[in-house]
Amino acid sequence: MAAAPVTDLSDSRFLRACRREPVDATPIWLMRQAGRYMPEYRALREKYSILELIKTPELACEVTLQPLNAFDLDAAIIFADILPLLEGLGLVLEFARGEGPVLHNPVRTAVDVEALLVLPPEEALPFTLKAIRLARRELEGRGIPLIGFSGAPFTLAAYAVEGGSSRNYEKVKGLMMGDPVTWHRLMEKLSEAVGHYLLAQAQAGAQALQIFDSWVGVLSPDDYRTLVMPYSHHAIEIARGGGVPIIHFSTNTGGMLELIREAGGDVIGVDWRIDLATARERLGNGVAIQGNLDPVALMAPWPELRRRARHVLDRAAGQPGHIFNLGHGVLPRTPVDNVRRLVEFVHESTRR
């Protein structure tokens, strides 16, 4: 397949912020900016399952572009999910109605881990790579960079071992504590798969990458340092071969923010549980920061939403290297007009 367009967007507001360079206004994009809060997306979901949307490149491209056509966002993020990577390793994935994602053959033993087959991303996840190429073509001339992404090794391991979402993460922690040899082998495989998947997305045309460690906040700092951080670092180092900025996002990790930075990333994404200025001070000057509005605030009446957005911007203090985002994804009942007004407010109130 022909390569995606190669228009240089390095001077775009978003990519400049990733490099901690001055910008004319604070850039904003939103995790899950394409999703159920948008009527255009709901119309597609009436016809197609979530996996059909993800695995049909033309549809994934269409969904990727929906929020860009509705709002003046500074970046697109490819419409995908973190779990098909596990499917590519040999797990059986189902998005069960009312239950969320279910993996029918969870990884619990050394035999299970050895059975995982790490294929090249072009074989395991060709649909997402094609969707990236299509989206880059559609975005050509609009000056909007495209973000690719993957789950981080721990978050993927949590899904793989638990067999889906979890409240206490007893099974994955049990594997870490009870069979460390098997745990390290699992993380070795996942870090290779994640790193090469991110690299392939950059090679397909993604101009930035985000690694999501959504569940790593359930760990102690010591467990993260010894049992997880080396593998996140390895995946990020592989992805660095793509030559694009890497955003390292995690939630509920205020107790180990310095370790998250040590694991790697040009931008550290933080959630609303930590003050933005405090996070920036702890991270130091060598990385940009992304965040950190509570997603529920995006559902609030406009005066309250504006107040909270203003607070985030005040804590960022206009310093280079801040990308406005939520602390997690847009919620399904979010009013579309609130998203529009937030994007306009961030731009208008930070014009320099």
mmCIF file of C-alpha atoms in Angstrom:
data_model
loop_
_atom_site.group_PDB
_atom_site.id
_atom_site.type_symbol
_atom_site.label_atom_id
_atom_site.label_comp_id
_atom_site.label_asym_id
_atom_site.label_seq_id
_atom_site.Cartn_x
_atom_site.Cartn_y
_atom_site.Cartn_z
ATOM 1 C CA MET A 1 0.000 0.000 0.000
ATOM 2 C CA ALA A 2 1.223 3.512 -0.801
ATOM 3 C CA ALA A 3 2.635 5.502 2.074
ATOM 4 C CA ALA A 4 0.541 8.174 3.758
ATOM 5 C CA PRO A 5 1.111 11.818 2.785
ATOM 6 C CA VAL A 6 4.228 13.313 4.319
ATOM 7 C CA THR A 7 3.188 16.927 4.832
ATOM 8 C CA ASP A 8 5.370 18.420 7.562
ATOM 9 C CA LEU A 9 3.142 19.468 10.455
ATOM 10 C CA SER A 10 6.000 19.906 12.923
ATOM 11 C CA ASP A 11 5.062 23.575 13.303
ATOM 12 C CA SER A 12 1.493 22.717 14.303
ATOM 13 C CA ARG A 13 0.286 23.940 17.680
ATOM 14 C CA PHE A 14 -0.022 20.428 19.095
ATOM 15 C CA LEU A 15 3.394 19.154 17.994
ATOM 16 C CA ARG A 16 5.104 22.355 19.112
ATOM 17 C CA ALA A 17 3.567 21.886 22.553
ATOM 18 C CA CYS A 18 4.820 18.284 22.619
ATOM 19 C CA ARG A 19 8.315 19.724 22.158
ATOM 20 C CA ARG A 20 7.723 22.403 24.844
ATOM 21 C CA GLU A 21 7.997 25.182 22.269
ATOM 22 C CA PRO A 22 5.965 28.434 22.390
ATOM 23 C CA VAL A 23 2.521 28.291 20.759
ATOM 24 C CA ASP A 24 -0.028 30.924 19.726
ATOM 25 C CA ALA A 25 -2.695 29.267 21.935
ATOM 26 C CA THR A 26 -2.912 26.196 24.152
ATOM 27 C CA PRO A 27 -3.671 23.124 22.016
ATOM 28 C CA ILE A 28 -6.603 20.904 22.957
ATOM 29 C CA TRP A 29 -7.730 17.432 22.012
ATOM 30 C CA LEU A 30 -9.808 15.004 24.071
ATOM 31 C CA MET A 31 -9.416 11.339 24.814
ATOM 32 C CA ARG A 32 -12.412 9.510 23.355
ATOM 33 C CA GLN A 33 -13.237 12.643 21.353
ATOM 34 C CA ALA A 34 -14.922 10.304 18.860
ATOM 35 C CA GLY A 35 -17.600 8.410 20.732
ATOM 36 C CA ARG A 36 -21.108 7.900 21.994
ATOM 37 C CA TYR A 37 -21.753 11.529 22.945
ATOM 38 C CA MET A 38 -21.781 12.387 19.208
ATOM 39 C CA PRO A 39 -24.986 11.680 17.241
ATOM 40 C CA GLU A 40 -22.920 10.866 14.139
ATOM 41 C CA TYR A 41 -21.163 8.106 16.036
ATOM 42 C CA ARG A 42 -24.386 6.728 17.525
ATOM 43 C CA ALA A 43 -25.858 6.524 14.030
ATOM 44 C CA LEU A 44 -22.972 4.307 12.935
ATOM 45 C CA ARG A 45 -23.253 2.169 16.066
ATOM 46 C CA GLU A 46 -26.860 1.393 15.164
ATOM 47 C CA LYS A 47 -25.497 -0.351 12.060
ATOM 48 C CA TYR A 48 -22.154 -1.761 13.218
ATOM 49 C CA SER A 49 -20.638 -3.350 16.296
ATOM 50 C CA ILE A 50 -17.660 -1.703 17.961
ATOM 51 C CA LEU A 51 -15.313 -4.327 16.522
ATOM 52 C CA GLU A 52 -16.778 -3.861 13.046
ATOM 53 C CA LEU A 53 -16.048 -0.140 13.271
ATOM 54 C CA ILE A 54 -12.504 -0.763 14.476
ATOM 55 C CA LYS A 55 -11.720 -3.497 11.947
ATOM 56 C CA THR A 56 -13.177 -1.755 8.892
ATOM 57 C CA PRO A 57 -10.541 0.859 8.009
ATOM 58 C CA GLU A 58 -12.923 3.080 6.073
ATOM 59 C CA LEU A 59 -15.336 3.211 9.024
ATOM 60 C CA ALA A 60 -12.545 3.728 11.564
ATOM 61 C CA CYS A 61 -11.297 6.612 9.441
ATOM 62 C CA GLU A 62 -14.792 8.104 9.258
ATOM 63 C CA VAL A 63 -15.194 7.965 13.041
ATOM 64 C CA THR A 64 -11.712 9.448 13.537
ATOM 65 C CA LEU A 65 -12.726 12.482 11.500
ATOM 66 C CA GLN A 66 -16.160 13.060 13.078
ATOM 67 C CA PRO A 67 -14.959 15.276 15.958
ATOM 68 C CA LEU A 68 -12.561 17.127 13.654
ATOM 69 C CA ASN A 69 -15.503 18.061 11.445
ATOM 70 C CA ALA A 70 -17.494 19.269 14.461
ATOM 71 C CA PHE A 71 -14.890 21.057 16.596
ATOM 72 C CA ASP A 72 -11.693 23.076 16.154
ATOM 73 C CA LEU A 73 -9.506 20.438 17.798
ATOM 74 C CA ASP A 74 -5.734 20.520 17.464
ATOM 75 C CA ALA A 75 -5.167 16.791 16.924
ATOM 76 C CA ALA A 76 -6.975 13.704 15.698
ATOM 77 C CA ILE A 77 -6.582 10.312 17.349
ATOM 78 C CA ILE A 78 -7.158 7.180 15.328
ATOM 79 C CA PHE A 79 -10.376 5.376 16.211
ATOM 80 C CA ALA A 80 -9.300 2.031 17.624
ATOM 81 C CA ASP A 81 -9.177 0.152 20.923
ATOM 82 C CA ILE A 82 -6.343 -1.220 23.016
ATOM 83 C CA LEU A 83 -7.720 -4.780 23.170
ATOM 84 C CA PRO A 84 -7.425 -6.024 19.558
ATOM 85 C CA LEU A 85 -3.682 -6.217 20.242
ATOM 86 C CA LEU A 86 -4.487 -9.028 22.680
ATOM 87 C CA GLU A 87 -6.703 -10.643 20.074
ATOM 88 C CA GLY A 88 -3.732 -10.540 17.723
ATOM 89 C CA LEU A 89 -1.727 -12.498 20.301
ATOM 90 C CA GLY A 90 -4.330 -15.266 20.287
ATOM 91 C CA LEU A 91 -6.911 -14.248 22.890
ATOM 92 C CA VAL A 92 -10.621 -14.442 22.034
ATOM 93 C CA LEU A 93 -12.147 -10.976 22.445
ATOM 94 C CA GLU A 94 -15.820 -10.107 22.717
ATOM 95 C CA PHE A 95 -17.482 -6.823 23.588
ATOM 96 C CA ALA A 96 -20.459 -8.249 25.445
ATOM 97 C CA ARG A 97 -23.491 -5.968 25.663
ATOM 98 C CA GLY A 98 -23.826 -4.647 29.186
ATOM 99 C CA GLU A 99 -20.592 -6.300 30.336
ATOM 100 C CA GLY A 100 -17.839 -4.531 28.443
ATOM 101 C CA PRO A 101 -14.863 -6.392 26.996
ATOM 102 C CA VAL A 102 -14.491 -10.091 27.747
ATOM 103 C CA LEU A 103 -11.462 -12.262 26.940
ATOM 104 C CA HIS A 104 -12.684 -15.843 26.850
ATOM 105 C CA ASN A 105 -9.273 -17.531 27.218
ATOM 106 C CA PRO A 106 -7.460 -15.462 29.856
ATOM 107 C CA VAL A 107 -3.747 -15.856 30.508
ATOM 108 C CA ARG A 108 -3.187 -17.518 33.890
ATOM 109 C CA THR A 109 -0.250 -19.956 33.544
ATOM 110 C CA ALA A 110 3.205 -20.269 32.012
ATOM 111 C CA VAL A 111 1.688 -22.471 29.298
ATOM 112 C CA ASP A 112 -0.819 -19.717 28.474
ATOM 113 C CA VAL A 113 1.980 -17.162 28.202
ATOM 114 C CA GLU A 114 4.106 -19.334 25.943
ATOM 115 C CA ALA A 115 1.098 -19.830 23.659
ATOM 116 C CA LEU A 116 0.888 -16.093 22.963
ATOM 117 C CA LEU A 117 2.169 -15.457 19.456
ATOM 118 C CA VAL A 118 3.740 -12.043 18.834
ATOM 119 C CA LEU A 119 3.177 -11.424 15.126
ATOM 120 C CA PRO A 120 4.346 -8.374 13.171
ATOM 121 C CA PRO A 121 1.755 -5.573 13.511
ATOM 122 C CA GLU A 122 1.126 -5.674 9.762
ATOM 123 C CA GLU A 123 -0.213 -9.200 10.259
ATOM 124 C CA ALA A 124 -1.854 -8.849 13.667
ATOM 125 C CA LEU A 125 -3.474 -5.398 13.320
ATOM 126 C CA PRO A 126 -3.518 -4.463 9.626
ATOM 127 C CA PHE A 127 -6.894 -2.720 9.889
ATOM 128 C CA THR A 128 -5.641 -0.015 12.266
ATOM 129 C CA LEU A 129 -2.541 0.645 10.182
ATOM 130 C CA LYS A 130 -4.707 1.003 7.071
ATOM 131 C CA ALA A 131 -7.085 3.310 8.962
ATOM 132 C CA ILE A 132 -4.114 5.513 9.884
ATOM 133 C CA ARG A 133 -3.065 5.755 6.240
ATOM 134 C CA LEU A 134 -6.617 6.625 5.197
ATOM 135 C CA ALA A 135 -7.019 9.219 7.951
ATOM 136 C CA ARG A 136 -3.731 10.869 7.039
ATOM 137 C CA ARG A 137 -4.939 11.254 3.464
ATOM 138 C CA GLU A 138 -8.249 12.716 4.608
ATOM 139 C CA LEU A 139 -6.485 15.134 6.959
ATOM 140 C CA GLU A 140 -4.057 16.280 4.273
ATOM 141 C CA GLY A 141 -4.185 20.046 3.930
ATOM 142 C CA ARG A 142 -6.022 20.600 7.224
ATOM 143 C CA GLY A 143 -2.933 21.052 9.370
ATOM 144 C CA ILE A 144 -4.132 18.548 11.989
ATOM 145 C CA PRO A 145 -1.699 15.908 13.273
ATOM 146 C CA LEU A 146 -2.864 12.329 13.821
ATOM 147 C CA ILE A 147 -2.168 10.417 17.038
ATOM 148 C CA GLY A 148 -1.751 6.640 17.142
ATOM 149 C CA PHE A 149 -1.956 4.702 20.385
ATOM 150 C CA SER A 150 -1.677 1.455 22.290
ATOM 151 C CA GLY A 151 -2.351 0.156 25.736
ATOM 152 C CA ALA A 152 0.719 -0.136 27.952
ATOM 153 C CA PRO A 153 2.068 -3.575 28.888
ATOM 154 C CA PHE A 154 0.602 -3.576 32.408
ATOM 155 C CA THR A 155 -2.879 -2.439 31.415
ATOM 156 C CA LEU A 156 -2.966 -5.063 28.661
ATOM 157 C CA ALA A 157 -1.688 -7.688 31.100
ATOM 158 C CA ALA A 158 -4.443 -6.746 33.531
ATOM 159 C CA TYR A 159 -7.104 -7.354 30.884
ATOM 160 C CA ALA A 160 -5.410 -10.542 29.677
ATOM 161 C CA VAL A 161 -5.085 -12.114 33.124
ATOM 162 C CA GLU A 162 -8.369 -10.900 34.611
ATOM 163 C CA GLY A 163 -10.293 -11.770 31.439
ATOM 164 C CA GLY A 164 -11.862 -8.308 31.319
ATOM 165 C CA SER A 165 -12.370 -5.360 33.617
ATOM 166 C CA SER A 166 -11.758 -5.824 37.329
ATOM 167 C CA ARG A 167 -12.449 -4.146 40.646
ATOM 168 C CA ASN A 168 -9.542 -5.431 42.744
ATOM 169 C CA TYR A 169 -7.148 -6.907 40.146
ATOM 170 C CA GLU A 170 -6.665 -9.975 42.320
ATOM 171 C CA LYS A 171 -5.731 -12.314 39.479
ATOM 172 C CA VAL A 172 -3.132 -10.093 37.823
ATOM 173 C CA LYS A 173 -1.582 -9.120 41.158
ATOM 174 C CA GLY A 174 -1.694 -12.774 42.168
ATOM 175 C CA LEU A 175 0.330 -13.710 39.083
ATOM 176 C CA MET A 176 2.835 -10.919 39.766
ATOM 177 C CA MET A 177 3.324 -12.006 43.369
ATOM 178 C CA GLY A 178 2.871 -15.758 43.071
ATOM 179 C CA ASP A 179 4.679 -16.596 39.833
ATOM 180 C CA PRO A 180 7.149 -13.821 38.996
ATOM 181 C CA VAL A 181 8.912 -15.881 36.320
ATOM 182 C CA THR A 182 5.683 -16.231 34.346
ATOM 183 C CA TRP A 183 4.845 -12.575 35.006
ATOM 184 C CA HIS A 184 8.145 -11.356 33.563
ATOM 185 C CA ARG A 185 7.756 -13.583 30.509
ATOM 186 C CA LEU A 186 4.258 -12.181 29.910
ATOM 187 C CA MET A 187 5.517 -8.618 30.223
ATOM 188 C CA GLU A 188 8.430 -9.322 27.883
ATOM 189 C CA LYS A 189 6.017 -10.450 25.195
ATOM 190 C CA LEU A 190 3.615 -7.564 25.758
ATOM 191 C CA SER A 191 6.358 -4.933 25.736
ATOM 192 C CA GLU A 192 7.622 -6.237 22.398
ATOM 193 C CA ALA A 193 4.112 -6.308 20.932
ATOM 194 C CA VAL A 194 3.256 -2.814 22.198
ATOM 195 C CA GLY A 195 6.536 -1.254 21.124
ATOM 196 C CA HIS A 196 6.422 -2.624 17.598
ATOM 197 C CA TYR A 197 2.723 -1.796 17.221
ATOM 198 C CA LEU A 198 3.388 1.832 18.149
ATOM 199 C CA LEU A 199 6.381 1.930 15.817
ATOM 200 C CA ALA A 200 4.268 0.551 12.966
ATOM 201 C CA GLN A 201 1.644 3.244 13.573
ATOM 202 C CA ALA A 202 4.290 5.954 13.269
ATOM 203 C CA GLN A 203 5.571 4.335 10.086
ATOM 204 C CA ALA A 204 1.999 4.255 8.736
ATOM 205 C CA GLY A 205 1.686 8.011 9.249
ATOM 206 C CA ALA A 206 0.836 8.759 12.889
ATOM 207 C CA GLN A 207 2.588 12.000 13.868
ATOM 208 C CA ALA A 208 2.429 11.356 17.621
ATOM 209 C CA LEU A 209 1.813 8.296 19.782
ATOM 210 C CA GLN A 210 0.085 7.801 23.124
ATOM 211 C CA ILE A 211 0.619 4.837 25.424
ATOM 212 C CA PHE A 212 -2.322 4.299 27.790
ATOM 213 C CA ASP A 213 -1.597 2.816 31.218
ATOM 214 C CA SER A 214 -5.125 3.254 32.481
ATOM 215 C CA TRP A 215 -4.994 0.697 35.315
ATOM 216 C CA VAL A 216 -1.411 0.992 36.558
ATOM 217 C CA GLY A 217 -2.542 3.189 39.454
ATOM 218 C CA VAL A 218 -3.694 0.043 41.282
ATOM 219 C CA LEU A 219 -0.039 -0.829 41.946
ATOM 220 C CA SER A 220 2.304 0.288 44.686
ATOM 221 C CA PRO A 221 5.296 2.390 43.596
ATOM 222 C CA ASP A 222 7.651 -0.480 44.478
ATOM 223 C CA ASP A 223 5.723 -2.990 42.368
ATOM 224 C CA TYR A 224 5.609 -0.529 39.495
ATOM 225 C CA ARG A 225 9.347 0.133 39.719
ATOM 226 C CA THR A 226 10.409 -3.508 39.718
ATOM 227 C CA LEU A 227 7.663 -5.399 37.892
ATOM 228 C CA VAL A 228 6.269 -2.955 35.329
ATOM 229 C CA MET A 229 8.432 0.085 34.636
ATOM 230 C CA PRO A 230 11.205 -1.769 32.749
ATOM 231 C CA TYR A 231 8.632 -3.089 30.290
ATOM 232 C CA SER A 232 6.903 0.245 29.727
ATOM 233 C CA HIS A 233 10.347 1.742 29.151
ATOM 234 C CA HIS A 234 11.246 -0.995 26.665
ATOM 235 C CA ALA A 235 8.040 -0.488 24.676
ATOM 236 C CA ILE A 236 8.568 3.278 24.575
ATOM 237 C CA GLU A 237 12.184 2.871 23.465
ATOM 238 C CA ILE A 238 11.095 0.663 20.553
ATOM 239 C CA ALA A 239 8.421 3.218 19.604
ATOM 240 C CA ARG A 240 11.026 5.998 19.631
ATOM 241 C CA GLY A 241 12.291 4.543 16.374
ATOM 242 C CA GLY A 242 9.293 6.189 14.725
ATOM 243 C CA GLY A 243 10.757 9.631 15.386
ATOM 244 C CA VAL A 244 7.511 11.156 16.692
ATOM 245 C CA PRO A 245 6.549 12.514 20.146
ATOM 246 C CA ILE A 246 5.299 9.966 22.658
ATOM 247 C CA ILE A 247 2.638 10.761 25.271
ATOM 248 C CA HIS A 248 2.706 8.538 28.361
ATOM 249 C CA PHE A 249 -0.729 8.620 29.984
ATOM 250 C CA SER A 250 -1.758 6.976 33.234
ATOM 251 C CA THR A 251 -4.422 7.439 35.890
ATOM 252 C CA ASN A 252 -4.307 7.573 39.674
ATOM 253 C CA THR A 253 -0.502 7.650 39.656
ATOM 254 C CA GLY A 254 0.180 10.760 41.724
ATOM 255 C CA GLY A 255 2.129 8.560 44.124
ATOM 256 C CA MET A 256 4.608 7.504 41.446
ATOM 257 C CA LEU A 257 4.672 10.353 38.955
ATOM 258 C CA GLU A 258 8.461 10.485 38.910
ATOM 259 C CA LEU A 259 8.571 6.792 38.029
ATOM 260 C CA ILE A 260 6.123 7.317 35.165
ATOM 261 C CA ARG A 261 8.457 9.954 33.809
ATOM 262 C CA GLU A 262 11.450 7.654 34.277
ATOM 263 C CA ALA A 263 9.669 4.998 32.220
ATOM 264 C CA GLY A 264 9.685 7.430 29.309
ATOM 265 C CA GLY A 265 7.695 9.784 27.142
ATOM 266 C CA ASP A 266 8.019 13.290 25.743
ATOM 267 C CA VAL A 267 4.665 14.264 27.264
ATOM 268 C CA ILE A 268 3.247 12.968 30.546
ATOM 269 C CA GLY A 269 -0.555 12.774 30.681
ATOM 270 C CA VAL A 270 -2.063 13.224 34.150
ATOM 271 C CA ASP A 271 -5.579 12.919 35.511
ATOM 272 C CA TRP A 272 -7.612 15.272 37.708
ATOM 273 C CA ARG A 273 -6.500 13.616 40.943
ATOM 274 C CA ILE A 274 -3.292 15.657 40.972
ATOM 275 C CA ASP A 275 -2.888 19.412 40.742
ATOM 276 C CA LEU A 276 -1.422 20.326 37.356
ATOM 277 C CA ALA A 277 1.134 22.788 38.722
ATOM 278 C CA THR A 278 2.253 20.287 41.351
ATOM 279 C CA ALA A 279 2.596 17.591 38.703
ATOM 280 C CA ARG A 280 4.628 19.884 36.483
ATOM 281 C CA GLU A 281 6.951 20.817 39.345
ATOM 282 C CA ARG A 282 7.532 17.162 40.185
ATOM 283 C CA LEU A 283 8.098 16.184 36.558
ATOM 284 C CA GLY A 284 10.635 18.940 35.931
ATOM 285 C CA ASN A 285 11.372 20.883 32.780
ATOM 286 C CA GLY A 286 12.354 18.057 30.456
ATOM 287 C CA VAL A 287 8.851 16.896 29.517
ATOM 288 C CA ALA A 288 5.575 18.464 28.419
ATOM 289 C CA ILE A 289 2.368 17.809 30.357
ATOM 290 C CA GLN A 290 -1.141 16.899 29.187
ATOM 291 C CA GLY A 291 -4.383 17.249 31.129
ATOM 292 C CA ASN A 292 -6.213 17.394 33.324
ATOM 293 C CA LEU A 293 -9.926 18.313 33.486
ATOM 294 C CA ASP A 294 -12.245 15.833 35.223
ATOM 295 C CA PRO A 295 -14.413 14.273 32.457
ATOM 296 C CA VAL A 296 -17.504 14.777 34.616
ATOM 297 C CA ALA A 297 -16.857 18.533 34.541
ATOM 298 C CA LEU A 298 -17.516 18.407 30.804
ATOM 299 C CA MET A 299 -21.110 17.480 31.678
ATOM 300 C CA ALA A 300 -21.586 20.406 34.072
ATOM 301 C CA PRO A 301 -23.493 23.647 33.361
ATOM 302 C CA TRP A 302 -21.360 25.967 31.262
ATOM 303 C CA PRO A 303 -20.442 28.464 34.033
ATOM 304 C CA GLU A 304 -19.080 25.639 36.190
ATOM 305 C CA LEU A 305 -17.309 23.977 33.260
ATOM 306 C CA ARG A 306 -15.733 27.301 32.311
ATOM 307 C CA ARG A 307 -14.576 27.881 35.900
ATOM 308 C CA ARG A 308 -12.941 24.482 36.073
ATOM 309 C CA ALA A 309 -11.324 24.841 32.643
ATOM 310 C CA ARG A 310 -10.014 28.251 33.671
ATOM 311 C CA HIS A 311 -8.512 26.672 36.788
ATOM 312 C CA VAL A 312 -6.634 24.082 34.695
ATOM 313 C CA LEU A 313 -5.278 26.847 32.467
ATOM 314 C CA ASP A 314 -4.306 28.948 35.466
ATOM 315 C CA ARG A 315 -2.384 26.030 36.942
ATOM 316 C CA ALA A 316 -0.604 25.581 33.598
ATOM 317 C CA ALA A 317 0.390 29.263 33.928
ATOM 318 C CA GLY A 318 0.850 29.764 30.202
ATOM 319 C CA GLN A 319 4.180 27.943 30.228
ATOM 320 C CA PRO A 320 5.248 26.146 27.037
ATOM 321 C CA GLY A 321 4.520 22.456 26.928
ATOM 322 C CA HIS A 322 0.903 22.199 28.092
ATOM 323 C CA ILE A 323 -1.687 20.279 26.072
ATOM 324 C CA PHE A 324 -5.240 20.663 27.377
ATOM 325 C CA ASN A 325 -7.108 17.387 27.714
ATOM 326 C CA LEU A 326 -9.333 15.517 30.109
ATOM 327 C CA GLY A 327 -7.979 13.232 32.790
ATOM 328 C CA HIS A 328 -9.704 10.324 31.003
ATOM 329 C CA GLY A 329 -12.156 9.851 28.126
ATOM 330 C CA VAL A 330 -15.228 11.898 27.196
ATOM 331 C CA LEU A 331 -18.289 10.347 28.863
ATOM 332 C CA PRO A 332 -21.268 9.185 26.757
ATOM 333 C CA ARG A 333 -23.785 11.683 28.193
ATOM 334 C CA THR A 334 -21.553 14.715 27.602
ATOM 335 C CA PRO A 335 -23.433 17.546 25.828
ATOM 336 C CA VAL A 336 -21.974 18.176 22.381
ATOM 337 C CA ASP A 337 -22.283 21.920 22.888
ATOM 338 C CA ASN A 338 -20.115 21.729 25.997
ATOM 339 C CA VAL A 339 -17.307 20.211 23.940
ATOM 340 C CA ARG A 340 -17.632 22.960 21.350
ATOM 341 C CA ARG A 341 -17.633 25.705 23.969
ATOM 342 C CA LEU A 342 -14.686 24.188 25.830
ATOM 343 C CA VAL A 343 -12.526 24.039 22.699
ATOM 344 C CA GLU A 344 -13.383 27.640 21.843
ATOM 345 C CA PHE A 345 -12.749 28.783 25.427
ATOM 346 C CA VAL A 346 -9.317 27.154 25.649
ATOM 347 C CA HIS A 347 -8.209 28.747 22.400
ATOM 348 C CA GLU A 348 -9.707 32.178 22.982
ATOM 349 C CA SER A 349 -8.523 32.553 26.564
ATOM 350 C CA THR A 350 -4.928 31.534 25.815
ATOM 351 C CA ARG A 351 -4.234 33.466 22.606
ATOM 352 C CA ARG A 352 -0.743 34.892 22.819
#
